[in-house]
Coordinates of C-alpha atoms and ligand atoms in Angstrom, one line a residue:
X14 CA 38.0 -13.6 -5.8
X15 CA 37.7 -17.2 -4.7
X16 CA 35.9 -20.0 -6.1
X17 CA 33.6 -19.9 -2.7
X18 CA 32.9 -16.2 -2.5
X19 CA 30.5 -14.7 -4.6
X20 CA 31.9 -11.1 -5.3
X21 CA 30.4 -7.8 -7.3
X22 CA 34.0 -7.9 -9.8
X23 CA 32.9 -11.7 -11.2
X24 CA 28.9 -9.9 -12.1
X25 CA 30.0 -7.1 -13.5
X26 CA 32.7 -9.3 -15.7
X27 CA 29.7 -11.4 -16.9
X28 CA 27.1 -8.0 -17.2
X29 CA 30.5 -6.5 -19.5
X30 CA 30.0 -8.8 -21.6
X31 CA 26.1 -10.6 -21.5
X32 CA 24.3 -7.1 -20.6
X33 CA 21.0 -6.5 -22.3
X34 CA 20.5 -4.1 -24.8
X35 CA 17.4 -2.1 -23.5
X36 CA 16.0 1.5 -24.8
X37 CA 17.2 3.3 -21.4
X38 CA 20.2 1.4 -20.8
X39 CA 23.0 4.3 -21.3
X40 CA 26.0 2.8 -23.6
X41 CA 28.5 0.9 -21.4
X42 CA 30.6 3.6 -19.8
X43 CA 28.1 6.6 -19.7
X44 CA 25.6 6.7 -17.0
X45 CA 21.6 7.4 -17.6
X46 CA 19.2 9.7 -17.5
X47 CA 17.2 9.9 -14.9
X48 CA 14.1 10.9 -16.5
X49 CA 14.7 7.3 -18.5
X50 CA 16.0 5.3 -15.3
X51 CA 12.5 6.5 -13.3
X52 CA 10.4 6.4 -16.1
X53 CA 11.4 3.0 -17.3
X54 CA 11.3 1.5 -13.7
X55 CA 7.9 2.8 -13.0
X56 CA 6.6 1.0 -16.3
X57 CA 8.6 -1.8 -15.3
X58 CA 6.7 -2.6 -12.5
X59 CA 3.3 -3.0 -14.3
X60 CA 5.1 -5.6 -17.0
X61 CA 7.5 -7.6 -19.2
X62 CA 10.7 -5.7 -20.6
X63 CA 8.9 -6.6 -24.2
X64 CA 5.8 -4.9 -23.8
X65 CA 7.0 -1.9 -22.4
X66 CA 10.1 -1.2 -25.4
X67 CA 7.6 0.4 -27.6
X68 CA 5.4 2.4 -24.4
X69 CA 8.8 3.3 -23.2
X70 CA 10.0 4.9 -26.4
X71 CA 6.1 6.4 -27.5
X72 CA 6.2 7.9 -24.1
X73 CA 9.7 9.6 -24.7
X74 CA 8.5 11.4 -28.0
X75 CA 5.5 12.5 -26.6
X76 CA 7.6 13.7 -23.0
X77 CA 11.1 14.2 -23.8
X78 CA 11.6 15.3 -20.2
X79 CA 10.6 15.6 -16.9
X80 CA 9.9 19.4 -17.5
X81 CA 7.2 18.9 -20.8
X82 CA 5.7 15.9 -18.9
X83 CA 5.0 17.5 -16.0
X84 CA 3.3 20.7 -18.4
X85 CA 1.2 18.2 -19.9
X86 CA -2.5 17.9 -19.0
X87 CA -3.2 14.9 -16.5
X88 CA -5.2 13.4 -19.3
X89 CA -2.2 13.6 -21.9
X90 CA -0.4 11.3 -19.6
X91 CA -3.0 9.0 -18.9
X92 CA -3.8 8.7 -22.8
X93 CA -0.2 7.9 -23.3
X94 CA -0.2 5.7 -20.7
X95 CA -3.5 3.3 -21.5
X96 CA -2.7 0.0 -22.0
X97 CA 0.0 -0.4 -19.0
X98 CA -2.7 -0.3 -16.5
X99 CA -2.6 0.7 -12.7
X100 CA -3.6 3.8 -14.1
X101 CA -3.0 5.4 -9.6
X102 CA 0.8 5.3 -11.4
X103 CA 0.8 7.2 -14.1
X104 CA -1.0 9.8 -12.1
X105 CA 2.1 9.8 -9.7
X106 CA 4.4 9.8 -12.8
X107 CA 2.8 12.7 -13.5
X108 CA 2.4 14.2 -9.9
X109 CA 6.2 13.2 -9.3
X110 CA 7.2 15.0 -12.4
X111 CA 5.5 18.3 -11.2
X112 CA 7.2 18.1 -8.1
X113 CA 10.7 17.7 -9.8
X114 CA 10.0 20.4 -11.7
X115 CA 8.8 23.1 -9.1
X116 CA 11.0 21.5 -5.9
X117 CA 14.2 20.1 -7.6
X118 CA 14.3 23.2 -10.5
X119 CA 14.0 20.2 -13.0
X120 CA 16.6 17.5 -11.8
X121 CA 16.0 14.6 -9.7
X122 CA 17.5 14.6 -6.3
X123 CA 20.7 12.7 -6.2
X124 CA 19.7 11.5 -2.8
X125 CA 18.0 8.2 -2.0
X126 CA 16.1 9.8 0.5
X127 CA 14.9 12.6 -1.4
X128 CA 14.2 10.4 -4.1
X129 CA 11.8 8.4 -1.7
X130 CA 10.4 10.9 -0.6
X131 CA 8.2 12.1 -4.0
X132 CA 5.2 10.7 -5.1
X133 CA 4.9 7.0 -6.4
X134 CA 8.8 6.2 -5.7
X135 CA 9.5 3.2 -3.2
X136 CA 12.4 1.5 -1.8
X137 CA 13.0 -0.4 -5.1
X138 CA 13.1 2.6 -7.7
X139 CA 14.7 4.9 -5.2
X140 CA 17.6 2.8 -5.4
X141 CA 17.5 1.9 -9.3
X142 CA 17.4 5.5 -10.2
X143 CA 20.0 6.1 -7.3
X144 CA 22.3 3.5 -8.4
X145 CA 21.7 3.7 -12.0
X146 CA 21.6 7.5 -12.7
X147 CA 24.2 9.2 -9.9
X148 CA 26.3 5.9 -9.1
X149 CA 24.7 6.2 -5.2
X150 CA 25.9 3.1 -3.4
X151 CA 22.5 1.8 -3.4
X152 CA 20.5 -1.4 -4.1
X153 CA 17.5 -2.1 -6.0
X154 CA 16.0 -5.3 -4.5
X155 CA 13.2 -6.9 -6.2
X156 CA 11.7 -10.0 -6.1
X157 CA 14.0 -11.0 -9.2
X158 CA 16.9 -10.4 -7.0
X159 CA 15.6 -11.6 -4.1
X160 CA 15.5 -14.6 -5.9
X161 CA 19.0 -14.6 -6.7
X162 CA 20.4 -13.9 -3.8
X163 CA 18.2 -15.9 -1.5
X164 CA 19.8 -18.8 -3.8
X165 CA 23.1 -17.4 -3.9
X166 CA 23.5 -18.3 0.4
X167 CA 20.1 -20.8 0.5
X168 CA 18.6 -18.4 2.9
X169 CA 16.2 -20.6 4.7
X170 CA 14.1 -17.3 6.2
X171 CA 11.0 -17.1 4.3
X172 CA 9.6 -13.9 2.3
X173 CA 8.3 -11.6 2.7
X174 CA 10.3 -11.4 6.2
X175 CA 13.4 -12.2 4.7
X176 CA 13.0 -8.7 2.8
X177 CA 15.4 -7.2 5.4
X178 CA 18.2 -9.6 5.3
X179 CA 18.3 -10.0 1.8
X180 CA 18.9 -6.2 1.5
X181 CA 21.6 -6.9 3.8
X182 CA 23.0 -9.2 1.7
X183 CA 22.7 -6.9 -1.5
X184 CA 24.6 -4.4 0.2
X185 CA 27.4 -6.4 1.3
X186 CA 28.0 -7.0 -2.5
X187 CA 27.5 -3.7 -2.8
X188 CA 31.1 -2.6 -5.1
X189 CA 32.8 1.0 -4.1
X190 CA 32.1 2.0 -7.6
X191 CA 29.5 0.8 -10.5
X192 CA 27.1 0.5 -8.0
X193 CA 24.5 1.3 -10.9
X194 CA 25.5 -1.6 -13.3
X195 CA 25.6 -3.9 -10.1
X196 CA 22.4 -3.4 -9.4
X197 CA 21.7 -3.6 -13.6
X198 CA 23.7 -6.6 -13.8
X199 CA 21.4 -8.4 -10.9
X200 CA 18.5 -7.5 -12.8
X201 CA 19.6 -8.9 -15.9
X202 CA 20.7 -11.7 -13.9
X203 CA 17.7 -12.5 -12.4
X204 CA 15.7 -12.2 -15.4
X205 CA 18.0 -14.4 -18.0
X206 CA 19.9 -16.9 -16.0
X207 CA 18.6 -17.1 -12.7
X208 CA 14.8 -17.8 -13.3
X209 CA 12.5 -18.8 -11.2
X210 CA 11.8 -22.0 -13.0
X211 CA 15.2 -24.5 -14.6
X212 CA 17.9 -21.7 -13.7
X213 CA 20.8 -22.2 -16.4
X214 CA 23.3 -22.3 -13.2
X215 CA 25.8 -23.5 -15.8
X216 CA 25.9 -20.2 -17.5
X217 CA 26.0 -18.0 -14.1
X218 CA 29.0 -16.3 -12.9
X219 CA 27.9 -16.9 -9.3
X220 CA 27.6 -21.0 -10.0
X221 CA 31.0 -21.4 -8.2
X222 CA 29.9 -19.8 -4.8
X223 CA 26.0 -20.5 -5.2
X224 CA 24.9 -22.8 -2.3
X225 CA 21.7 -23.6 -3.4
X226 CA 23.4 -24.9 -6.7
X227 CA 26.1 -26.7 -4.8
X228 CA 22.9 -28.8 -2.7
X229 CA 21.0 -29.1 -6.0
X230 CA 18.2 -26.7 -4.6
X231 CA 18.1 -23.8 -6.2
X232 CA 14.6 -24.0 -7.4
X233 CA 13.1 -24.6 -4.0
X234 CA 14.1 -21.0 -2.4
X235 CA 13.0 -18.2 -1.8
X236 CA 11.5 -20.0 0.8
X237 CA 7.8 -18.3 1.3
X238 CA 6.1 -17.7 4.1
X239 CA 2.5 -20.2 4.3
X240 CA -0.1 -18.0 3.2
X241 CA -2.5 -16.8 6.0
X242 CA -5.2 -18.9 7.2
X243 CA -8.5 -17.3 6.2
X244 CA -11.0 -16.7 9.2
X245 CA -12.6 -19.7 11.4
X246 CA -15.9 -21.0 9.7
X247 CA -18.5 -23.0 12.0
X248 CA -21.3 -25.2 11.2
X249 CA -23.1 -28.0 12.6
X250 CA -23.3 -32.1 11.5
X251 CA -26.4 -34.0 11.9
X252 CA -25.5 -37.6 12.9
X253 CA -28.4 -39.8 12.8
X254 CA -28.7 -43.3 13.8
X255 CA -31.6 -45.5 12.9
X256 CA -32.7 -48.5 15.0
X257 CA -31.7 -51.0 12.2
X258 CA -28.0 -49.9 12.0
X259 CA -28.2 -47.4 9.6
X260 CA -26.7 -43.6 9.7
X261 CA -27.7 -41.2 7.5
X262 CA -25.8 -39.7 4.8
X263 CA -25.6 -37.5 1.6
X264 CA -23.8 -36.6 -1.6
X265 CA -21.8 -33.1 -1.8
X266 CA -22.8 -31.4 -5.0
X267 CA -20.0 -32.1 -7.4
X268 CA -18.2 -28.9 -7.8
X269 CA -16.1 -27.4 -5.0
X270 CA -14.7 -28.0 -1.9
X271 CA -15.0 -31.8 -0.8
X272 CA -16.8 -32.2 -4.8
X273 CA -19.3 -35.4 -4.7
X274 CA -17.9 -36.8 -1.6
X275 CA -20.2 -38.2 1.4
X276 CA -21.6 -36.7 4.9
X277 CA -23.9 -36.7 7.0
X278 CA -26.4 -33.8 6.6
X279 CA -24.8 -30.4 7.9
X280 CA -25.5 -26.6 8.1
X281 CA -23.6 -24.0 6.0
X282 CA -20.0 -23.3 7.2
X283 CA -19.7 -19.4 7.9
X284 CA -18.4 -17.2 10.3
X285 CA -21.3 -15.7 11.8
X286 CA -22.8 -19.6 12.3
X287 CA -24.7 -19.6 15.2
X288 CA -24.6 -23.4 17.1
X289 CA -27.9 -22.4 19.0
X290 CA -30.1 -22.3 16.8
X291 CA -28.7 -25.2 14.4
X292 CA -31.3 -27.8 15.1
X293 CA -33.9 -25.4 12.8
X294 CA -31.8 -26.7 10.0
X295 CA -31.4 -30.3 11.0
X296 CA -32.3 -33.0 8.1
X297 CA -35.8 -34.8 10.6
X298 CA -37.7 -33.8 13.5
X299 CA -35.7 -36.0 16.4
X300 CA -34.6 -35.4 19.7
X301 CA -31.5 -33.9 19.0
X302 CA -28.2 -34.4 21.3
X303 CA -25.8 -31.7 20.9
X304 CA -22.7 -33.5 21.7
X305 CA -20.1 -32.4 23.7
X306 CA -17.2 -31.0 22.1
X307 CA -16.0 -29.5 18.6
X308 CA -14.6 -31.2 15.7
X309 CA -12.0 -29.5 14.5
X310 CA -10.2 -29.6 10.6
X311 CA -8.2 -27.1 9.1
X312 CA -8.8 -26.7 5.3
X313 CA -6.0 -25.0 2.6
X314 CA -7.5 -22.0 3.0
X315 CA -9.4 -21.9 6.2
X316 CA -10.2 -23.7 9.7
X317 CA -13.3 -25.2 10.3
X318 CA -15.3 -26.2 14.1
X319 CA -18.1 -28.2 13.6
X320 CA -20.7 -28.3 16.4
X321 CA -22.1 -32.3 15.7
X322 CA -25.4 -33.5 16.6
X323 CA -26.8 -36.9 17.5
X324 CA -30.3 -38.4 17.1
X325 CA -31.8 -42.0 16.9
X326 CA -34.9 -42.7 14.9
X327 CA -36.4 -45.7 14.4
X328 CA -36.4 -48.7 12.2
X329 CA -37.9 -47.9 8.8
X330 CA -37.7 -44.0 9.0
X331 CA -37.6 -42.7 5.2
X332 CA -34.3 -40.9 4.0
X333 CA -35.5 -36.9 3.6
X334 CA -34.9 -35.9 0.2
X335 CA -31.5 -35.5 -1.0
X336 CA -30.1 -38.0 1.7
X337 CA -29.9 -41.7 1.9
X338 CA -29.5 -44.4 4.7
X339 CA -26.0 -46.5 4.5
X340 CA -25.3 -49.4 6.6
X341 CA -23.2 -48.8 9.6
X342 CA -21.5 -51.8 8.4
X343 CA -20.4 -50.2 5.0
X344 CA -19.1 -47.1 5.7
X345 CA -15.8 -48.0 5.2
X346 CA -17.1 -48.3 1.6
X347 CA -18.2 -44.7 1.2
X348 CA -16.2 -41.5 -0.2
X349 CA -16.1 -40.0 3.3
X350 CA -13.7 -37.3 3.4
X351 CA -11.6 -36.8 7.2
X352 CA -13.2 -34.0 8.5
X353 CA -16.7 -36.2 8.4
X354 CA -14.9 -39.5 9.5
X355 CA -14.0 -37.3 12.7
X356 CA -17.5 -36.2 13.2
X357 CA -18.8 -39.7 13.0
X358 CA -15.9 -41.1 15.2
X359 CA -17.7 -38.0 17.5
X360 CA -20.7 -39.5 17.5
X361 CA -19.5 -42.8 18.6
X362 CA -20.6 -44.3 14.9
X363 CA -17.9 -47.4 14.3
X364 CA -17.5 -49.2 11.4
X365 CA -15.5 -46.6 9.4
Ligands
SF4_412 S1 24.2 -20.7 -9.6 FE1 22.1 -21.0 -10.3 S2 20.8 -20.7 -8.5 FE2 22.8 -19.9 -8.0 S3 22.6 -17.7 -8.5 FE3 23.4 -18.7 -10.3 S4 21.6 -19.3 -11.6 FE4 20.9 -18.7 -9.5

């Protein structure tokens, strides 16, 4: 191995000597059960290593094998199982077991594909119980190791599209043989040197060939994909102009979006807003001017059209409760947030 290539032989010579003692690890050398690989990777995915130990090994007393857990009464299992939650698992434990037992005469397939195909068994623990329990050359990618490994080359594609690739790239670490403790080793990897916060990239037996460490941004990958906009929301502004240079404005309540900040009387913003008949909601009766046009802002979590409408009263006209006049000379002053500068730079109002 070079200093530049990350290779299988320089992880498994760290996991020889920094793997973690856990209740179904086999001892170094011997290969697993896998009764304990499947059963500890299902309870994996619901928590922490810590909190399931003592599940893991309560469990084991109660069903020392796939044949007595899959004899058990449903309600055994779920007993036995309260406190992990996602209780639609422990049902396919128990569904998975059955079919073990009456399909597979008792023994888990030593195929990854017949291993995906029984109940509550994915990608992920098809390949740990592949890889871990019959030395398959398979992967077990998680997001742990899709954190490693999208550091390992700085893989600028973002989850969860990168999924694909970064399998890719497990598999062309893949060794011819130990592919179980490889895929152990990245585990252990990903969970005590290679965290997702302040990786100890001095400790790691990939820090040699690790891009991300070499351009001091390990931290910043995997690169995610921006989370989905949520759906459009409209609403309608009330612009008002009164004859002595005044436009009319009001104070968001002080909690939530845009908290305490100032605008000009509006509708609600929903999806189902209907422009048309706005005007029953406008702050005073006027002759209201819908105004060509949308404003447009796009919010963190969801884009916003705002139909605006303009009116001009006259000199002296009281503020309706809950709104008060500002100078148009003084806007500049108030705590207007962008999307209401916009709609009064729609309305032709200056002076902000
Ligand atoms: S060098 Fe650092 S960032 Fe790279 S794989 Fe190792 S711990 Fe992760």
């Amino acid at each position: 191995m070079t200093d530049t290539t990350a290779s299988a032989d320089t992880l498994l010579e760290w996991y020889d000597r920094h793997r973690r003692s856990l209740p179904w690890r086999a001892p170094p050398g011997k290969r697993t059960d896998p009764y304990r690989v499947w059963l500890s990777e299902i309870m994996l995915q619901q928590t922490t290593v810590q909190a399931v130990k003592g599940y893991f090994e309560r469990f084991l007393l109660r069903f020392p094998d796939v044949e007595t857990l899959a004899a058990a009464p449903v309600e055994a299992v779920m007993q036995a199982w309260a406190g992990l939650g996602y209780y639609s698992r422990a049902r396919n434990l128990h569904a998975c077991a059955q079919v073990v037992t009456s399909q597979h005469g008792g023994h888990f397939p030593a195929d990854e594909t017949a291993l995906l195909a029984l109940p509550g068994i994915g990608a992920y623990t098809a390949g740990a119980v592949g890889a871990i329990a019959f030395d398959l050359p398979a992967v077990a990618v998680d997001g742990n190791v899709e954190r490693v490994l999208s550091r390992l080359v700085a893989l600028e594609e973002p989850l969860p599209r990168a999924k694909s690739t970064i399998r890719k790239i497990a598999l062309s670490l893949l060794p011819p043989k130990r592919s179980g403790d490889f895929a152990q080793a990245l585990m252990d990897l990903g969970a005590t040197i290679c965290t997702p916060r302040k990786p100890a990239c001095a400790l790691c037996p990939w820090s040699p060939p690790c891009r991300s460490r070499r351009e001091g941004t390990a931290e910043t990958f995997p690169r995610k994909e921006a989370k989905k906009q949520g759906a459009l929301r409209r609403g309608a502004a009330f612009v008002v102009l009164r004859g002595d240079d005044h436009v009319l404005l009001r104070d968001r309540p002080p909690r939530g979006l845009l908290g305490g900040m100032a605008e000009p009387p509006g509708t609600e913003w929903s999806a189902g807003f209907d422009p048309d008949a706005a005007t029953a909601a406008a702050p005073l009766d006027a002759s209201w001017r819908r105004l060509g046009g949308n404003v447009r802002h796009v919010f963190t979590h969801f884009p916003l059209e705002l139909t605006v409408y303009r009116a001009e009263v006259p000199a002296g006209t009281p503020a309706p409760a809950g709104s008060r006049w500002q100078a148009r000379a003084l806007l500049g002053q108030e705590a207007l947030p962008t999307v209401m500068r916009k709609v009064l730079a729609h309305a032709d109002i200056e002076g902000i």
